[in-house]
Coordinates of C-alpha atoms in Angstrom, one line a residue:
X21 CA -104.9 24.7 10.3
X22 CA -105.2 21.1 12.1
X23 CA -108.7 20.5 13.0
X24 CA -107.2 20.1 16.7
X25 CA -106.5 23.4 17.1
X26 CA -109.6 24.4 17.3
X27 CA -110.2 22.6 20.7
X28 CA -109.8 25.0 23.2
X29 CA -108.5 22.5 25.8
X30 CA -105.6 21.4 23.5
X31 CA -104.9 25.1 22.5
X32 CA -104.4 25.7 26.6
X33 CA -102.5 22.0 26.6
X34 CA -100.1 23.7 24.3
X35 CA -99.4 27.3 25.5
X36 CA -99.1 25.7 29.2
X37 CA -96.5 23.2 27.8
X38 CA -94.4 26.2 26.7
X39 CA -94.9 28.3 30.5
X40 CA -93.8 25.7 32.2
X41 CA -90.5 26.2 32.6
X42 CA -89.2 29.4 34.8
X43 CA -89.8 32.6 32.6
X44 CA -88.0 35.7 32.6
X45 CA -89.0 39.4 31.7
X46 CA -86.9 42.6 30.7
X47 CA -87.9 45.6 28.7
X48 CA -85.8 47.8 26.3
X49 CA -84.6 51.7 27.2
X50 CA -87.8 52.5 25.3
X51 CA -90.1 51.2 28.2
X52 CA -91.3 48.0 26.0
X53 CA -91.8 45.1 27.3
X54 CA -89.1 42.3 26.0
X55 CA -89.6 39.2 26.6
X56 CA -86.9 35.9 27.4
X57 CA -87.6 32.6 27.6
X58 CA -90.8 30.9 27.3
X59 CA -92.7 33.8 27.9
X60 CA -90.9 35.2 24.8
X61 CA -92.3 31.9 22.6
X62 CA -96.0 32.9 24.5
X63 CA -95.2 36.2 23.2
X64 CA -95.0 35.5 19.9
X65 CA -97.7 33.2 19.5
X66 CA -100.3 35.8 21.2
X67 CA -98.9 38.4 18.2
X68 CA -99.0 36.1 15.3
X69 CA -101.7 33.5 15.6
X70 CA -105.6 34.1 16.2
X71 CA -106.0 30.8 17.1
X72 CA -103.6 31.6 20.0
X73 CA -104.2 34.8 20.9
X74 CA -105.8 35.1 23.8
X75 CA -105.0 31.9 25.3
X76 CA -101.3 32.9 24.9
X77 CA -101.8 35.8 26.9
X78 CA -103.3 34.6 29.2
X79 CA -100.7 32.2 29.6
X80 CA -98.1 35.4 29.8
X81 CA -100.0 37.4 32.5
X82 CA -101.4 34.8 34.6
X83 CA -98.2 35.0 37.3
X84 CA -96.9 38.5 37.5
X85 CA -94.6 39.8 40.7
X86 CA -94.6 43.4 39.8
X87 CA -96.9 46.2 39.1
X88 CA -93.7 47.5 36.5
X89 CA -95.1 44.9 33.4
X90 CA -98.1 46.9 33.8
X91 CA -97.1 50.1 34.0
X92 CA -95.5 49.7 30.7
X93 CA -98.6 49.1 28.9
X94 CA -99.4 53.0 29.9
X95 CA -98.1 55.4 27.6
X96 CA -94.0 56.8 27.8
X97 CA -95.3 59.7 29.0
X98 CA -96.8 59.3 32.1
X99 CA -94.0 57.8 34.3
X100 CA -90.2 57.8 35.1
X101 CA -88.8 54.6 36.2
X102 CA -85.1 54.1 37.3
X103 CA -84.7 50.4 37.1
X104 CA -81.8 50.6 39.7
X105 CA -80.7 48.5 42.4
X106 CA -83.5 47.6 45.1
X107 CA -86.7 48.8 44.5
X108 CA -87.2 50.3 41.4
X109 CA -88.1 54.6 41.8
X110 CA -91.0 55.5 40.0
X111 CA -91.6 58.9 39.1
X112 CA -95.6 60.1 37.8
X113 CA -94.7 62.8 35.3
X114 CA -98.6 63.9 34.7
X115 CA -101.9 63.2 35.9
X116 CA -103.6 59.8 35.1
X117 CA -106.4 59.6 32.9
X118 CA -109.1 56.8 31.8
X119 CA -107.4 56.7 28.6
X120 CA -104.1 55.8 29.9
X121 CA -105.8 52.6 31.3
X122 CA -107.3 51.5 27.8
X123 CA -104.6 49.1 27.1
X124 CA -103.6 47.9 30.7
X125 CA -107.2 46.7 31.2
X126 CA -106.8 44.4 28.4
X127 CA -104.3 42.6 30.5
X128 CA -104.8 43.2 34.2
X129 CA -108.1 40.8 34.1
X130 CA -105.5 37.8 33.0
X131 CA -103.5 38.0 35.9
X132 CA -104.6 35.1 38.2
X133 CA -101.7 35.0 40.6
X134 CA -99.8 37.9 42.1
X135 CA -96.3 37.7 44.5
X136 CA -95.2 41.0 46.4
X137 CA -91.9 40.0 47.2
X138 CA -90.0 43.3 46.6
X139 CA -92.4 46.6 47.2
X140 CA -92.5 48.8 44.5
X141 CA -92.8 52.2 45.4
X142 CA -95.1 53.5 48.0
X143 CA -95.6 56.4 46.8
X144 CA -96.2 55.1 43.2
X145 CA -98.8 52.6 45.0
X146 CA -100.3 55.4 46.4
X147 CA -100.7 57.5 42.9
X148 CA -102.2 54.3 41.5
X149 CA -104.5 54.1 44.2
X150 CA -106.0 57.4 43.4
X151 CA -106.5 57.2 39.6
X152 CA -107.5 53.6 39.7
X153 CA -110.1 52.6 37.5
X154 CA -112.4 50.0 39.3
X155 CA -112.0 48.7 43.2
X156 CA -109.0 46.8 42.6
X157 CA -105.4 46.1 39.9
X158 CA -105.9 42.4 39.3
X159 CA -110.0 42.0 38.9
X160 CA -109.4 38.4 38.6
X161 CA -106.8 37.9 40.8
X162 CA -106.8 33.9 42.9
X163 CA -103.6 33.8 44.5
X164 CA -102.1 36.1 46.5
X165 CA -98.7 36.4 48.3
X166 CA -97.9 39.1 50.2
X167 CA -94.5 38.6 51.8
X168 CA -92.5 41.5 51.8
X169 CA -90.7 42.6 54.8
X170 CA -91.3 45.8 54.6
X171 CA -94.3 47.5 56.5
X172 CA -94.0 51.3 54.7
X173 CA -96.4 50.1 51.7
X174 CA -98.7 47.1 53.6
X175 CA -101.8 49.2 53.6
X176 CA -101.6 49.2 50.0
X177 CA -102.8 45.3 49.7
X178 CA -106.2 46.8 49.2
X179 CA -105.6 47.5 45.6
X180 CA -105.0 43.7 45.2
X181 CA -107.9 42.2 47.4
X182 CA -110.5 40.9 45.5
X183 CA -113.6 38.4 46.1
X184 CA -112.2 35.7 43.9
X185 CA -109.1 35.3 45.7
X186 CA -108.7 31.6 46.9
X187 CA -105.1 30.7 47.8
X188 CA -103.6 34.2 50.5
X189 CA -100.3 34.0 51.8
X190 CA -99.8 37.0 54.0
X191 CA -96.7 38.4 56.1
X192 CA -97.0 41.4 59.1
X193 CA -93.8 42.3 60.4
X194 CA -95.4 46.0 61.4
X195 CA -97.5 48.0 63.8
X196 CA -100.9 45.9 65.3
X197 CA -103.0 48.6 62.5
X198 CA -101.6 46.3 59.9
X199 CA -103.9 43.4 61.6
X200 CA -107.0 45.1 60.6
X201 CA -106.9 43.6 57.2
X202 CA -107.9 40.5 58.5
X203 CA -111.4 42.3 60.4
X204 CA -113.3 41.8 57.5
X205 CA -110.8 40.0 55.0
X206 CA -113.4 37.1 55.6
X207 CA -116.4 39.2 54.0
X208 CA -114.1 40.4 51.0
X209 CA -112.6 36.8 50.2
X210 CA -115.5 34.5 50.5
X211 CA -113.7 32.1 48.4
X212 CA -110.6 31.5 50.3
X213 CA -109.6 27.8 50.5
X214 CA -105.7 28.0 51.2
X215 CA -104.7 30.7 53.7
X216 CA -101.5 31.3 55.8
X217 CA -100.9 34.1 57.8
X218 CA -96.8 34.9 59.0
X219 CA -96.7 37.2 62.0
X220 CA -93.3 38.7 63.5
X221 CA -94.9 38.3 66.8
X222 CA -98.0 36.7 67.7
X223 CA -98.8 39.0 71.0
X224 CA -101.7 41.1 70.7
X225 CA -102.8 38.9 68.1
X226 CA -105.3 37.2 69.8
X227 CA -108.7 38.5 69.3
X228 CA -107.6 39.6 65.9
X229 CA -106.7 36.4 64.2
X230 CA -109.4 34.2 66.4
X231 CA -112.4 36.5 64.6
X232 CA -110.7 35.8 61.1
X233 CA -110.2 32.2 61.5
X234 CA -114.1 32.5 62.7
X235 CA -114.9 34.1 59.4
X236 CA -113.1 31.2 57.1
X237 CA -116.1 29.0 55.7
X238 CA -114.4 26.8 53.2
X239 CA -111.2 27.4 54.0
X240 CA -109.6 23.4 53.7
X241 CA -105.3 24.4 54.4
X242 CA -104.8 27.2 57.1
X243 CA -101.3 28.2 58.8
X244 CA -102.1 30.9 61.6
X245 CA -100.1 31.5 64.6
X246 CA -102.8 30.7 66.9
X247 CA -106.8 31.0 68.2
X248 CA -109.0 30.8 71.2
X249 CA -111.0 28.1 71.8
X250 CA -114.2 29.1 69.9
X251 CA -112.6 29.9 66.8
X252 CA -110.9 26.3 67.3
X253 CA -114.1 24.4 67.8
X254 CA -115.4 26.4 64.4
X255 CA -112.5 24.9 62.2
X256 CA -113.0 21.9 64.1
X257 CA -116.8 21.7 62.2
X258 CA -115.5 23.1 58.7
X259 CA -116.1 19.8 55.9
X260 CA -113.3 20.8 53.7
X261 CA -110.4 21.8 56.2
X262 CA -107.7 19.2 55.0
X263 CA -104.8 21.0 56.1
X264 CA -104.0 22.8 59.5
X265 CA -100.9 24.5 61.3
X266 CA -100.4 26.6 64.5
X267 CA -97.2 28.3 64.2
X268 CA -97.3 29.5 67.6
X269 CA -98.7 28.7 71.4
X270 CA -101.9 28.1 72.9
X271 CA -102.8 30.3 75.9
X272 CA -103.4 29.1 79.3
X273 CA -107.4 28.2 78.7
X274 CA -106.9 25.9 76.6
X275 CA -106.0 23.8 79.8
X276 CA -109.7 24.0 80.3
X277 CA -112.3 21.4 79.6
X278 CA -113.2 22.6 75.8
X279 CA -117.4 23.4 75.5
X280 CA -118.1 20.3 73.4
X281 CA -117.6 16.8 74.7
X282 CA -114.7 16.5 71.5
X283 CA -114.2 18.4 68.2
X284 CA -114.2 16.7 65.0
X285 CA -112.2 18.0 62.0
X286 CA -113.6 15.5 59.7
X287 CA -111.3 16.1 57.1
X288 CA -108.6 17.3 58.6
X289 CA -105.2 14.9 57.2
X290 CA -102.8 17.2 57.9
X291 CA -101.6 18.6 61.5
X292 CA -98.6 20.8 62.3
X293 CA -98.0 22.2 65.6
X294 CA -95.3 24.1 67.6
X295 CA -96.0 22.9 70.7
X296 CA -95.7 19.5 72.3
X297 CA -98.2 20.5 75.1
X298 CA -100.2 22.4 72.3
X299 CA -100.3 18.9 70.4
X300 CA -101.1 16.9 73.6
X301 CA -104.2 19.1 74.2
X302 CA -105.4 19.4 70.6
X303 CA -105.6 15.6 70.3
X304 CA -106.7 14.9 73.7
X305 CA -109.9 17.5 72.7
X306 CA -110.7 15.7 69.1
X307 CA -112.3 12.5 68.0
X308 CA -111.0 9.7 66.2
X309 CA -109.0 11.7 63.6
X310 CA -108.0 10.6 60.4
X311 CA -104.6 12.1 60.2
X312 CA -102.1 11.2 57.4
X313 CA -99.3 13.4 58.8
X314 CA -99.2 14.7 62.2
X315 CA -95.5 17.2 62.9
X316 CA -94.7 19.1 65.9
X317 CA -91.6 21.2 64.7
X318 CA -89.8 23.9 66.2
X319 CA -90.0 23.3 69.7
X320 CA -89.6 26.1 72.3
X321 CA -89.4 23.9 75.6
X322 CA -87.5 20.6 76.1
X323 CA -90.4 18.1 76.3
X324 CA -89.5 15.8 80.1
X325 CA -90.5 12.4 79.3
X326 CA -94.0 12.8 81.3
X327 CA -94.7 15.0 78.4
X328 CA -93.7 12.7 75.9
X329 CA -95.8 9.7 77.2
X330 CA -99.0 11.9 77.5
X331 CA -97.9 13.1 73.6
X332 CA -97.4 9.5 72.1
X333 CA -100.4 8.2 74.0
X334 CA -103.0 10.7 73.0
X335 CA -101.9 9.8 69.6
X336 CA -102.5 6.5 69.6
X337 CA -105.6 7.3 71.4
X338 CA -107.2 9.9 69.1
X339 CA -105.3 9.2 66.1
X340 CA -106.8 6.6 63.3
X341 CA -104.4 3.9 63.4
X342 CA -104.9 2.4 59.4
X343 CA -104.3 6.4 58.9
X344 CA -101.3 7.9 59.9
X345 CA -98.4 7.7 57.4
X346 CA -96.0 10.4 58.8
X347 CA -94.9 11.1 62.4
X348 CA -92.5 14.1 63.1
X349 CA -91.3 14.7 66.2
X350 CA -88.9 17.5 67.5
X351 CA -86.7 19.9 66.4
X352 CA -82.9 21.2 67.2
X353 CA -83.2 22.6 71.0
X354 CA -80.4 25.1 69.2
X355 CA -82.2 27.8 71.3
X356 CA -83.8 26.0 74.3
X357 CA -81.2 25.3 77.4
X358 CA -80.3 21.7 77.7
X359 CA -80.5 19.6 80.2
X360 CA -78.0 19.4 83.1
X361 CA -76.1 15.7 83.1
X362 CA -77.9 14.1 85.8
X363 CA -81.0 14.8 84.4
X364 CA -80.6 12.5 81.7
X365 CA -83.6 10.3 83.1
X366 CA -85.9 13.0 83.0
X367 CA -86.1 13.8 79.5
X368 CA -84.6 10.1 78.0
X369 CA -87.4 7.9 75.7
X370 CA -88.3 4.6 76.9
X371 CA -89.6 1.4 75.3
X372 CA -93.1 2.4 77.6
X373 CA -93.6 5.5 76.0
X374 CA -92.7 4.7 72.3
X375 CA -94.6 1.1 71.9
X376 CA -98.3 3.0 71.6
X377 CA -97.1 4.1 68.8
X378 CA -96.3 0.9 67.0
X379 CA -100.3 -0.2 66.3
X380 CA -99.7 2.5 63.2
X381 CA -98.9 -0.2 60.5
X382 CA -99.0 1.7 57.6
X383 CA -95.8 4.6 59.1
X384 CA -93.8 5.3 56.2
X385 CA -92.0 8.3 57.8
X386 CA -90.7 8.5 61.3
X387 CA -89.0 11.2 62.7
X388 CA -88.8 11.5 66.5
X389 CA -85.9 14.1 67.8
X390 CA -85.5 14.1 71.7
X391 CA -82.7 15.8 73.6
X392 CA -81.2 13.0 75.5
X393 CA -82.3 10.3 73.0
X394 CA -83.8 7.3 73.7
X395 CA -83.3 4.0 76.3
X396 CA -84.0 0.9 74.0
X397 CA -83.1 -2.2 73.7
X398 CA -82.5 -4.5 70.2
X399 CA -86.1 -6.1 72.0
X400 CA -87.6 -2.8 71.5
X401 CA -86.5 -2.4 68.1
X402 CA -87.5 -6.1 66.8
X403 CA -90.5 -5.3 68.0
X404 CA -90.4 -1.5 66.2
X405 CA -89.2 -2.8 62.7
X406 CA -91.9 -5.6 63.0
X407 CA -95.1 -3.3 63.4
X408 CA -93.6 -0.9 61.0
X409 CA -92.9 -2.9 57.9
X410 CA -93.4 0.3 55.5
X411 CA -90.7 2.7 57.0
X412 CA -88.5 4.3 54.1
X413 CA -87.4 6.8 56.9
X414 CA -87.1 6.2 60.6
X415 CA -84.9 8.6 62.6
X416 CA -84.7 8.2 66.2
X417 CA -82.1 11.2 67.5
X418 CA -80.8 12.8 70.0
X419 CA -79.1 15.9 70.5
X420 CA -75.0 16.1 71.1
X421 CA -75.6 17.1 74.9
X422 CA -75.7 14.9 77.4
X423 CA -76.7 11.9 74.6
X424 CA -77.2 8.5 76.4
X425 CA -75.6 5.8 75.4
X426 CA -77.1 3.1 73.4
X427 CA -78.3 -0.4 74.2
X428 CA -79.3 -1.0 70.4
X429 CA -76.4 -2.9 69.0
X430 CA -76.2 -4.2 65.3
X431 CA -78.8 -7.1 66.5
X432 CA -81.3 -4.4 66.7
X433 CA -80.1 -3.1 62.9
X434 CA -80.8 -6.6 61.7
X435 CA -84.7 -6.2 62.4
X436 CA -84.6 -3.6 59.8
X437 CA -83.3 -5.6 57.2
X438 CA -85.8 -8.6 58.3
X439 CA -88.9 -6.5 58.2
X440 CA -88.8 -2.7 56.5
X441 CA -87.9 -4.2 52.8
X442 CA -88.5 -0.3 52.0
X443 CA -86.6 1.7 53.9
X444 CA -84.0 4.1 52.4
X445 CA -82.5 6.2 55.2
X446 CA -82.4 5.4 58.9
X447 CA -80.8 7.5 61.9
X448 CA -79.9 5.4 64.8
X449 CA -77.4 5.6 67.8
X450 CA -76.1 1.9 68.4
X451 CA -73.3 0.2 70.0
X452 CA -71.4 -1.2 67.4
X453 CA -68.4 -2.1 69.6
X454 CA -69.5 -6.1 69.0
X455 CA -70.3 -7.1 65.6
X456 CA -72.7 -10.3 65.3
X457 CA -72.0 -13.3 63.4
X458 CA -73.2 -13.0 59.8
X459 CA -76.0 -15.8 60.0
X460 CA -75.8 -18.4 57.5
X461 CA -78.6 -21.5 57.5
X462 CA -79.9 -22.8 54.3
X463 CA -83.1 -23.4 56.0
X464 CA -83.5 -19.7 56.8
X465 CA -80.8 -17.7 54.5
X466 CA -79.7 -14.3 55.0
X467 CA -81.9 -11.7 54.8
X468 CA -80.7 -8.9 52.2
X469 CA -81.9 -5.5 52.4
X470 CA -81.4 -3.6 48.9
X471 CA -83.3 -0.3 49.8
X472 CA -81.3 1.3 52.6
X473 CA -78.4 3.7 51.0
X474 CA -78.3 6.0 54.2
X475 CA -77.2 5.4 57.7
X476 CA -76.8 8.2 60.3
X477 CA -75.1 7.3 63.3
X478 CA -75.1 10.2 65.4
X479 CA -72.8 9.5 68.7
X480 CA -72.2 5.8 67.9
X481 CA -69.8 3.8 69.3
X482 CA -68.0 1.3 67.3
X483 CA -65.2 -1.2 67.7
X484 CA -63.6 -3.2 64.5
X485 CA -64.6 -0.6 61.6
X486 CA -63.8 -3.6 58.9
X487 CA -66.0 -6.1 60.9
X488 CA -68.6 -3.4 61.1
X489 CA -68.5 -2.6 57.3
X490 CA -68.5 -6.1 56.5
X491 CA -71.5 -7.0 58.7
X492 CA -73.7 -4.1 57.1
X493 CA -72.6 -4.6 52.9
X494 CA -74.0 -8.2 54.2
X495 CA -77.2 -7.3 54.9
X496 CA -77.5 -3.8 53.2
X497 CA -75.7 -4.0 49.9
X498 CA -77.0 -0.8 48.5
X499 CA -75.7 1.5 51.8
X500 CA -73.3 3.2 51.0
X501 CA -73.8 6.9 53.0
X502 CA -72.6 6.9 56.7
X503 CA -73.0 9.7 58.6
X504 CA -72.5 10.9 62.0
X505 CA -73.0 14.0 64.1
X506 CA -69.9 15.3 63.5
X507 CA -70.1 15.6 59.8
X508 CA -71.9 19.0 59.9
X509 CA -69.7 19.9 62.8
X510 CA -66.2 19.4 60.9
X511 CA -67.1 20.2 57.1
X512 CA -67.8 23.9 58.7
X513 CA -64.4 23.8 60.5
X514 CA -62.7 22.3 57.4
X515 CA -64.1 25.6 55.5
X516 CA -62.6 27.6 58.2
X517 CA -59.3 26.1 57.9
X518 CA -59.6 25.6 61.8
X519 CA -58.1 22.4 62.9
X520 CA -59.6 19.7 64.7
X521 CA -58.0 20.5 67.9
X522 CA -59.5 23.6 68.3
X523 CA -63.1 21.6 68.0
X524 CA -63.6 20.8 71.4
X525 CA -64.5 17.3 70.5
X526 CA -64.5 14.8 73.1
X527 CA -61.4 12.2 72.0
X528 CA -63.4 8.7 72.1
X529 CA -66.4 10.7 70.1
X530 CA -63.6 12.2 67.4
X531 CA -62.3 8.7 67.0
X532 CA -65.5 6.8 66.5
X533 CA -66.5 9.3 63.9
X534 CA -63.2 8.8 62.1
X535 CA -64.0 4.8 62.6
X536 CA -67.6 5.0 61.0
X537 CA -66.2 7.1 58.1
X538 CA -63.6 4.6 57.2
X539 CA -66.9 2.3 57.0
X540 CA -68.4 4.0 55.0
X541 CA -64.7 4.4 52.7
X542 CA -65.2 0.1 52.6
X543 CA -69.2 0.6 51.4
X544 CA -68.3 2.3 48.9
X545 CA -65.3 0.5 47.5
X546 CA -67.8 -2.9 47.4

């Protein structure tokens, strides 16, 4: 044997080579296990080598999703199962007894993570539960998911909570009863670092969910649909809390001055919100945060542009400026109802509310979705693509209702090339009915961009499309995507067979989108 192998490190090296790729697991009519795959190549080594044994199988147990691989370690004669469609039917033939757990104990402490996807039977969970050997199935067990749908066998997570878990995923779609996991969940799991909790709905949940969050010590990434304030002011003082998301809505009191003159989250570098509002108070309330990313997804109101100029100003205010590195605004307003047409200036972007934003130097991802779209100017975008020289992805859209027209012509492109030598992919509306002259001066040459491959139009006008694809293979020789709005829209119709008629599209819009395509036909031909 090579001296090597008898380093434990390189042995685990070795076996988790082999794991990782996706494994896959079958057993024979006899109720064996049979492995395929990697696991199968784990399999063998933990049968044939001493010097791999156990490392091997721990390597094969560590990521289970079923209690089955288990089970089968029991002897034939205890259960029935029917591996049919759905969830398998198990069927307890006998009474357990502490012999029948002999060998299953010799693998249950090896499993380390553990994903209920697809309940196994409830009424096999329920068996198990009452012959159990010990306070729980996985002794060991760090990572839980519990994400099935179904409520009939949720009370049965108690078999799998244990004080070492670390990383909990957990999804409630039943009664408020299932919430009283999370009472003392706290006490059980003082190791938690990495928690997310998925509600169905997030009323009632109040009091619940604010006394768990209270309970997290070292907690540093957290998802939860909301809190009150004081369990917000206690995350705000946690050292390790890296990562936070509220997927749902603060209530009315948080309109309130908060009880401390700002909260800190001093390690907080991640921020995901639901709420603009939500976001706009949050930030107000904190101290000089050091935030890589900050996102505000799924949307459930159409932000006016008052609330978009308190939004973008409390983050330059209470956001690090040599920090931030992502900004993600917005979402689709599929569900929201839009805006009438002559309120187009109530909700429309200006160069006033977007410029505190441009201090952030080191942006590399922008994102900033706003139902009208935005009133700028090519001024407004020199000045954009100047204080953001380390975009690889800027999109500025609007939604297809009401969207404003553009004062951004291809000028305003150009500052792009000039100044964001990295960017790959940028969404823009512009007024490409004009096409500059291609600037030549051997004082100043030509600037050439060779990152960009992606540009998303949206509702853009355009005028010459030869001019147009000539003007941007000058300056962005690698670009060779175009899309617009309409692509979604039409590939769905073309797999409907439905023809474009029956779209609904507004003529000029149909025409331009035809236009940029044939642009992008001349890219790609270069």
């Amino acid at each position: 044997m090579h001296w090597a192998l008898e380093i434990v490190e390189i042995v685990d090296m070795i076996c988790g080579e082999i794991r990782s790729s996706t494994p896959t697991a079958t057993h024979s009519d006899g109720g064996d296990i049979i492995f395929e795959g990697p696991l199968r190549h784990l399999a063998v080594l933990a049968r044939t080598s001493t010097v791999f044994h156990n490392t091997a199988l721990d390597h094969l147990w560590n990521t289970q999703d079923t209690i089955l691989n288990l089970l089968r370690c029991m002897p034939n004669d205890l259960w029935r199962i029917n591996d049919g469609l759905g969830v398998p039917k198990i069927s307890l033939l006998r009474s357990i007894a502490s012999s029948d757990w002999q060998r299953p104990l010799i693998y249950s402490h090896r499993v380390k993570s553990f994903l209920m996807h697809q309940p196994e039977s409830s009424d096999f969970l329920q068996a198990l539960s009452l012959f159990l050997l010990g306070d729980c199935i996985f002794p060991n067990l760090q990572n839980l998911r519990w994400l099935s749908p179904l409520p009939s066998s949720f009370h049965h997570i108690s078999l799998f909570i244990t004080p070492s878990i670390r990383h909990l995923s957990l999804l409630i779609t039943g009664s408020f009863s299932q919430l009283s996991i999370l009472s003392n969940l706290g006490a059980k799991c003082p190791a938690l670092t990495h928690v997310a909790i998925y509600i169905a709905t997030s009323q009632g949940t109040f009091p619940t969910l604010s006394t768990f969050a209270r309970s997290l010590m070292h907690v540093q990434s957290l998802t939860i649909p909301l809190v009150d304030r004081a369990a917000l002011e206690h995350l705000s003082q946690l050292p390790h809390l890296q990562s936070l998301q509220f997927t749902g809505s603060f209530t009315p009191e948080f309109s309130l001055t908060p009880t401390l003159a700002s909260i800190p989250f001093p390690a907080l570098i991640h921020l995901t919100m639901y709420s603009l509002q939500c976001g706009t108070t949050l930030l107000t309330w904190s101290k000089h945060l050091t935030l890589k990313t900050l996102n505000i997804r799924g949307i459930q109101e159409v932000p006016t542009k008052i609330d978009i100029r308190r939004f973008y100003a409390a983050i330059a205010l209470h956001c690090a400026h040599p920090h931030l590195q992502e900004i993600i605004v917005g979402t689709s307003y599929d569900d929201v109802t839009p805006p009438g047409a002559d309120e187009i200036d109530t909700y429309s972007v200006g160069r006033d509310m977007i410029e505190p934003l441009f201090p952030f130097a080191n942006l590399v991802t922008v994102s900033l979705i706003h139902p009208v779209g935005f009133d700028l100017d090519d001024a407004t975008i020199l000045k954009m693509a100047r204080s953001w020289p380390r975009l690889q992805s800027l999109f500025l859209t609007a939604r297809p209702f009401h969207h404003m027209p553009s004062r951004v012509t291809l000028e305003g492109v150009y500052a792009f090339a000039e100044h964001c030598p990295r960017l790959r992919t940028l969404g823009i509306t512009v007024d490409a009915t004009s096409v500059p002259k291609i600037r030549i001066d051997k004082e100043q040459p030509r600037v050439t961009q060779l990152t960009l491959a992606t540009l998303h139009v949206a509702l853009s006008l355009i005028g010459n499309a030869g001019r147009v694809a000539v003007f941007l293979s000058a300056i962005f020789p690698e670009l060779r995507w175009i899309q617009t709005f309409y692509d979604g829209v039409l590939a769905e119709h073309e797999d409907e067979e439905e023809e474009e008629a029956e779209l609904e599209v507004p003529a000029e819009q149909l025409e331009s989108h035809k236009k940029w395509k044939a642009v992008e036909d001349a890219l790609r031909q270069d």
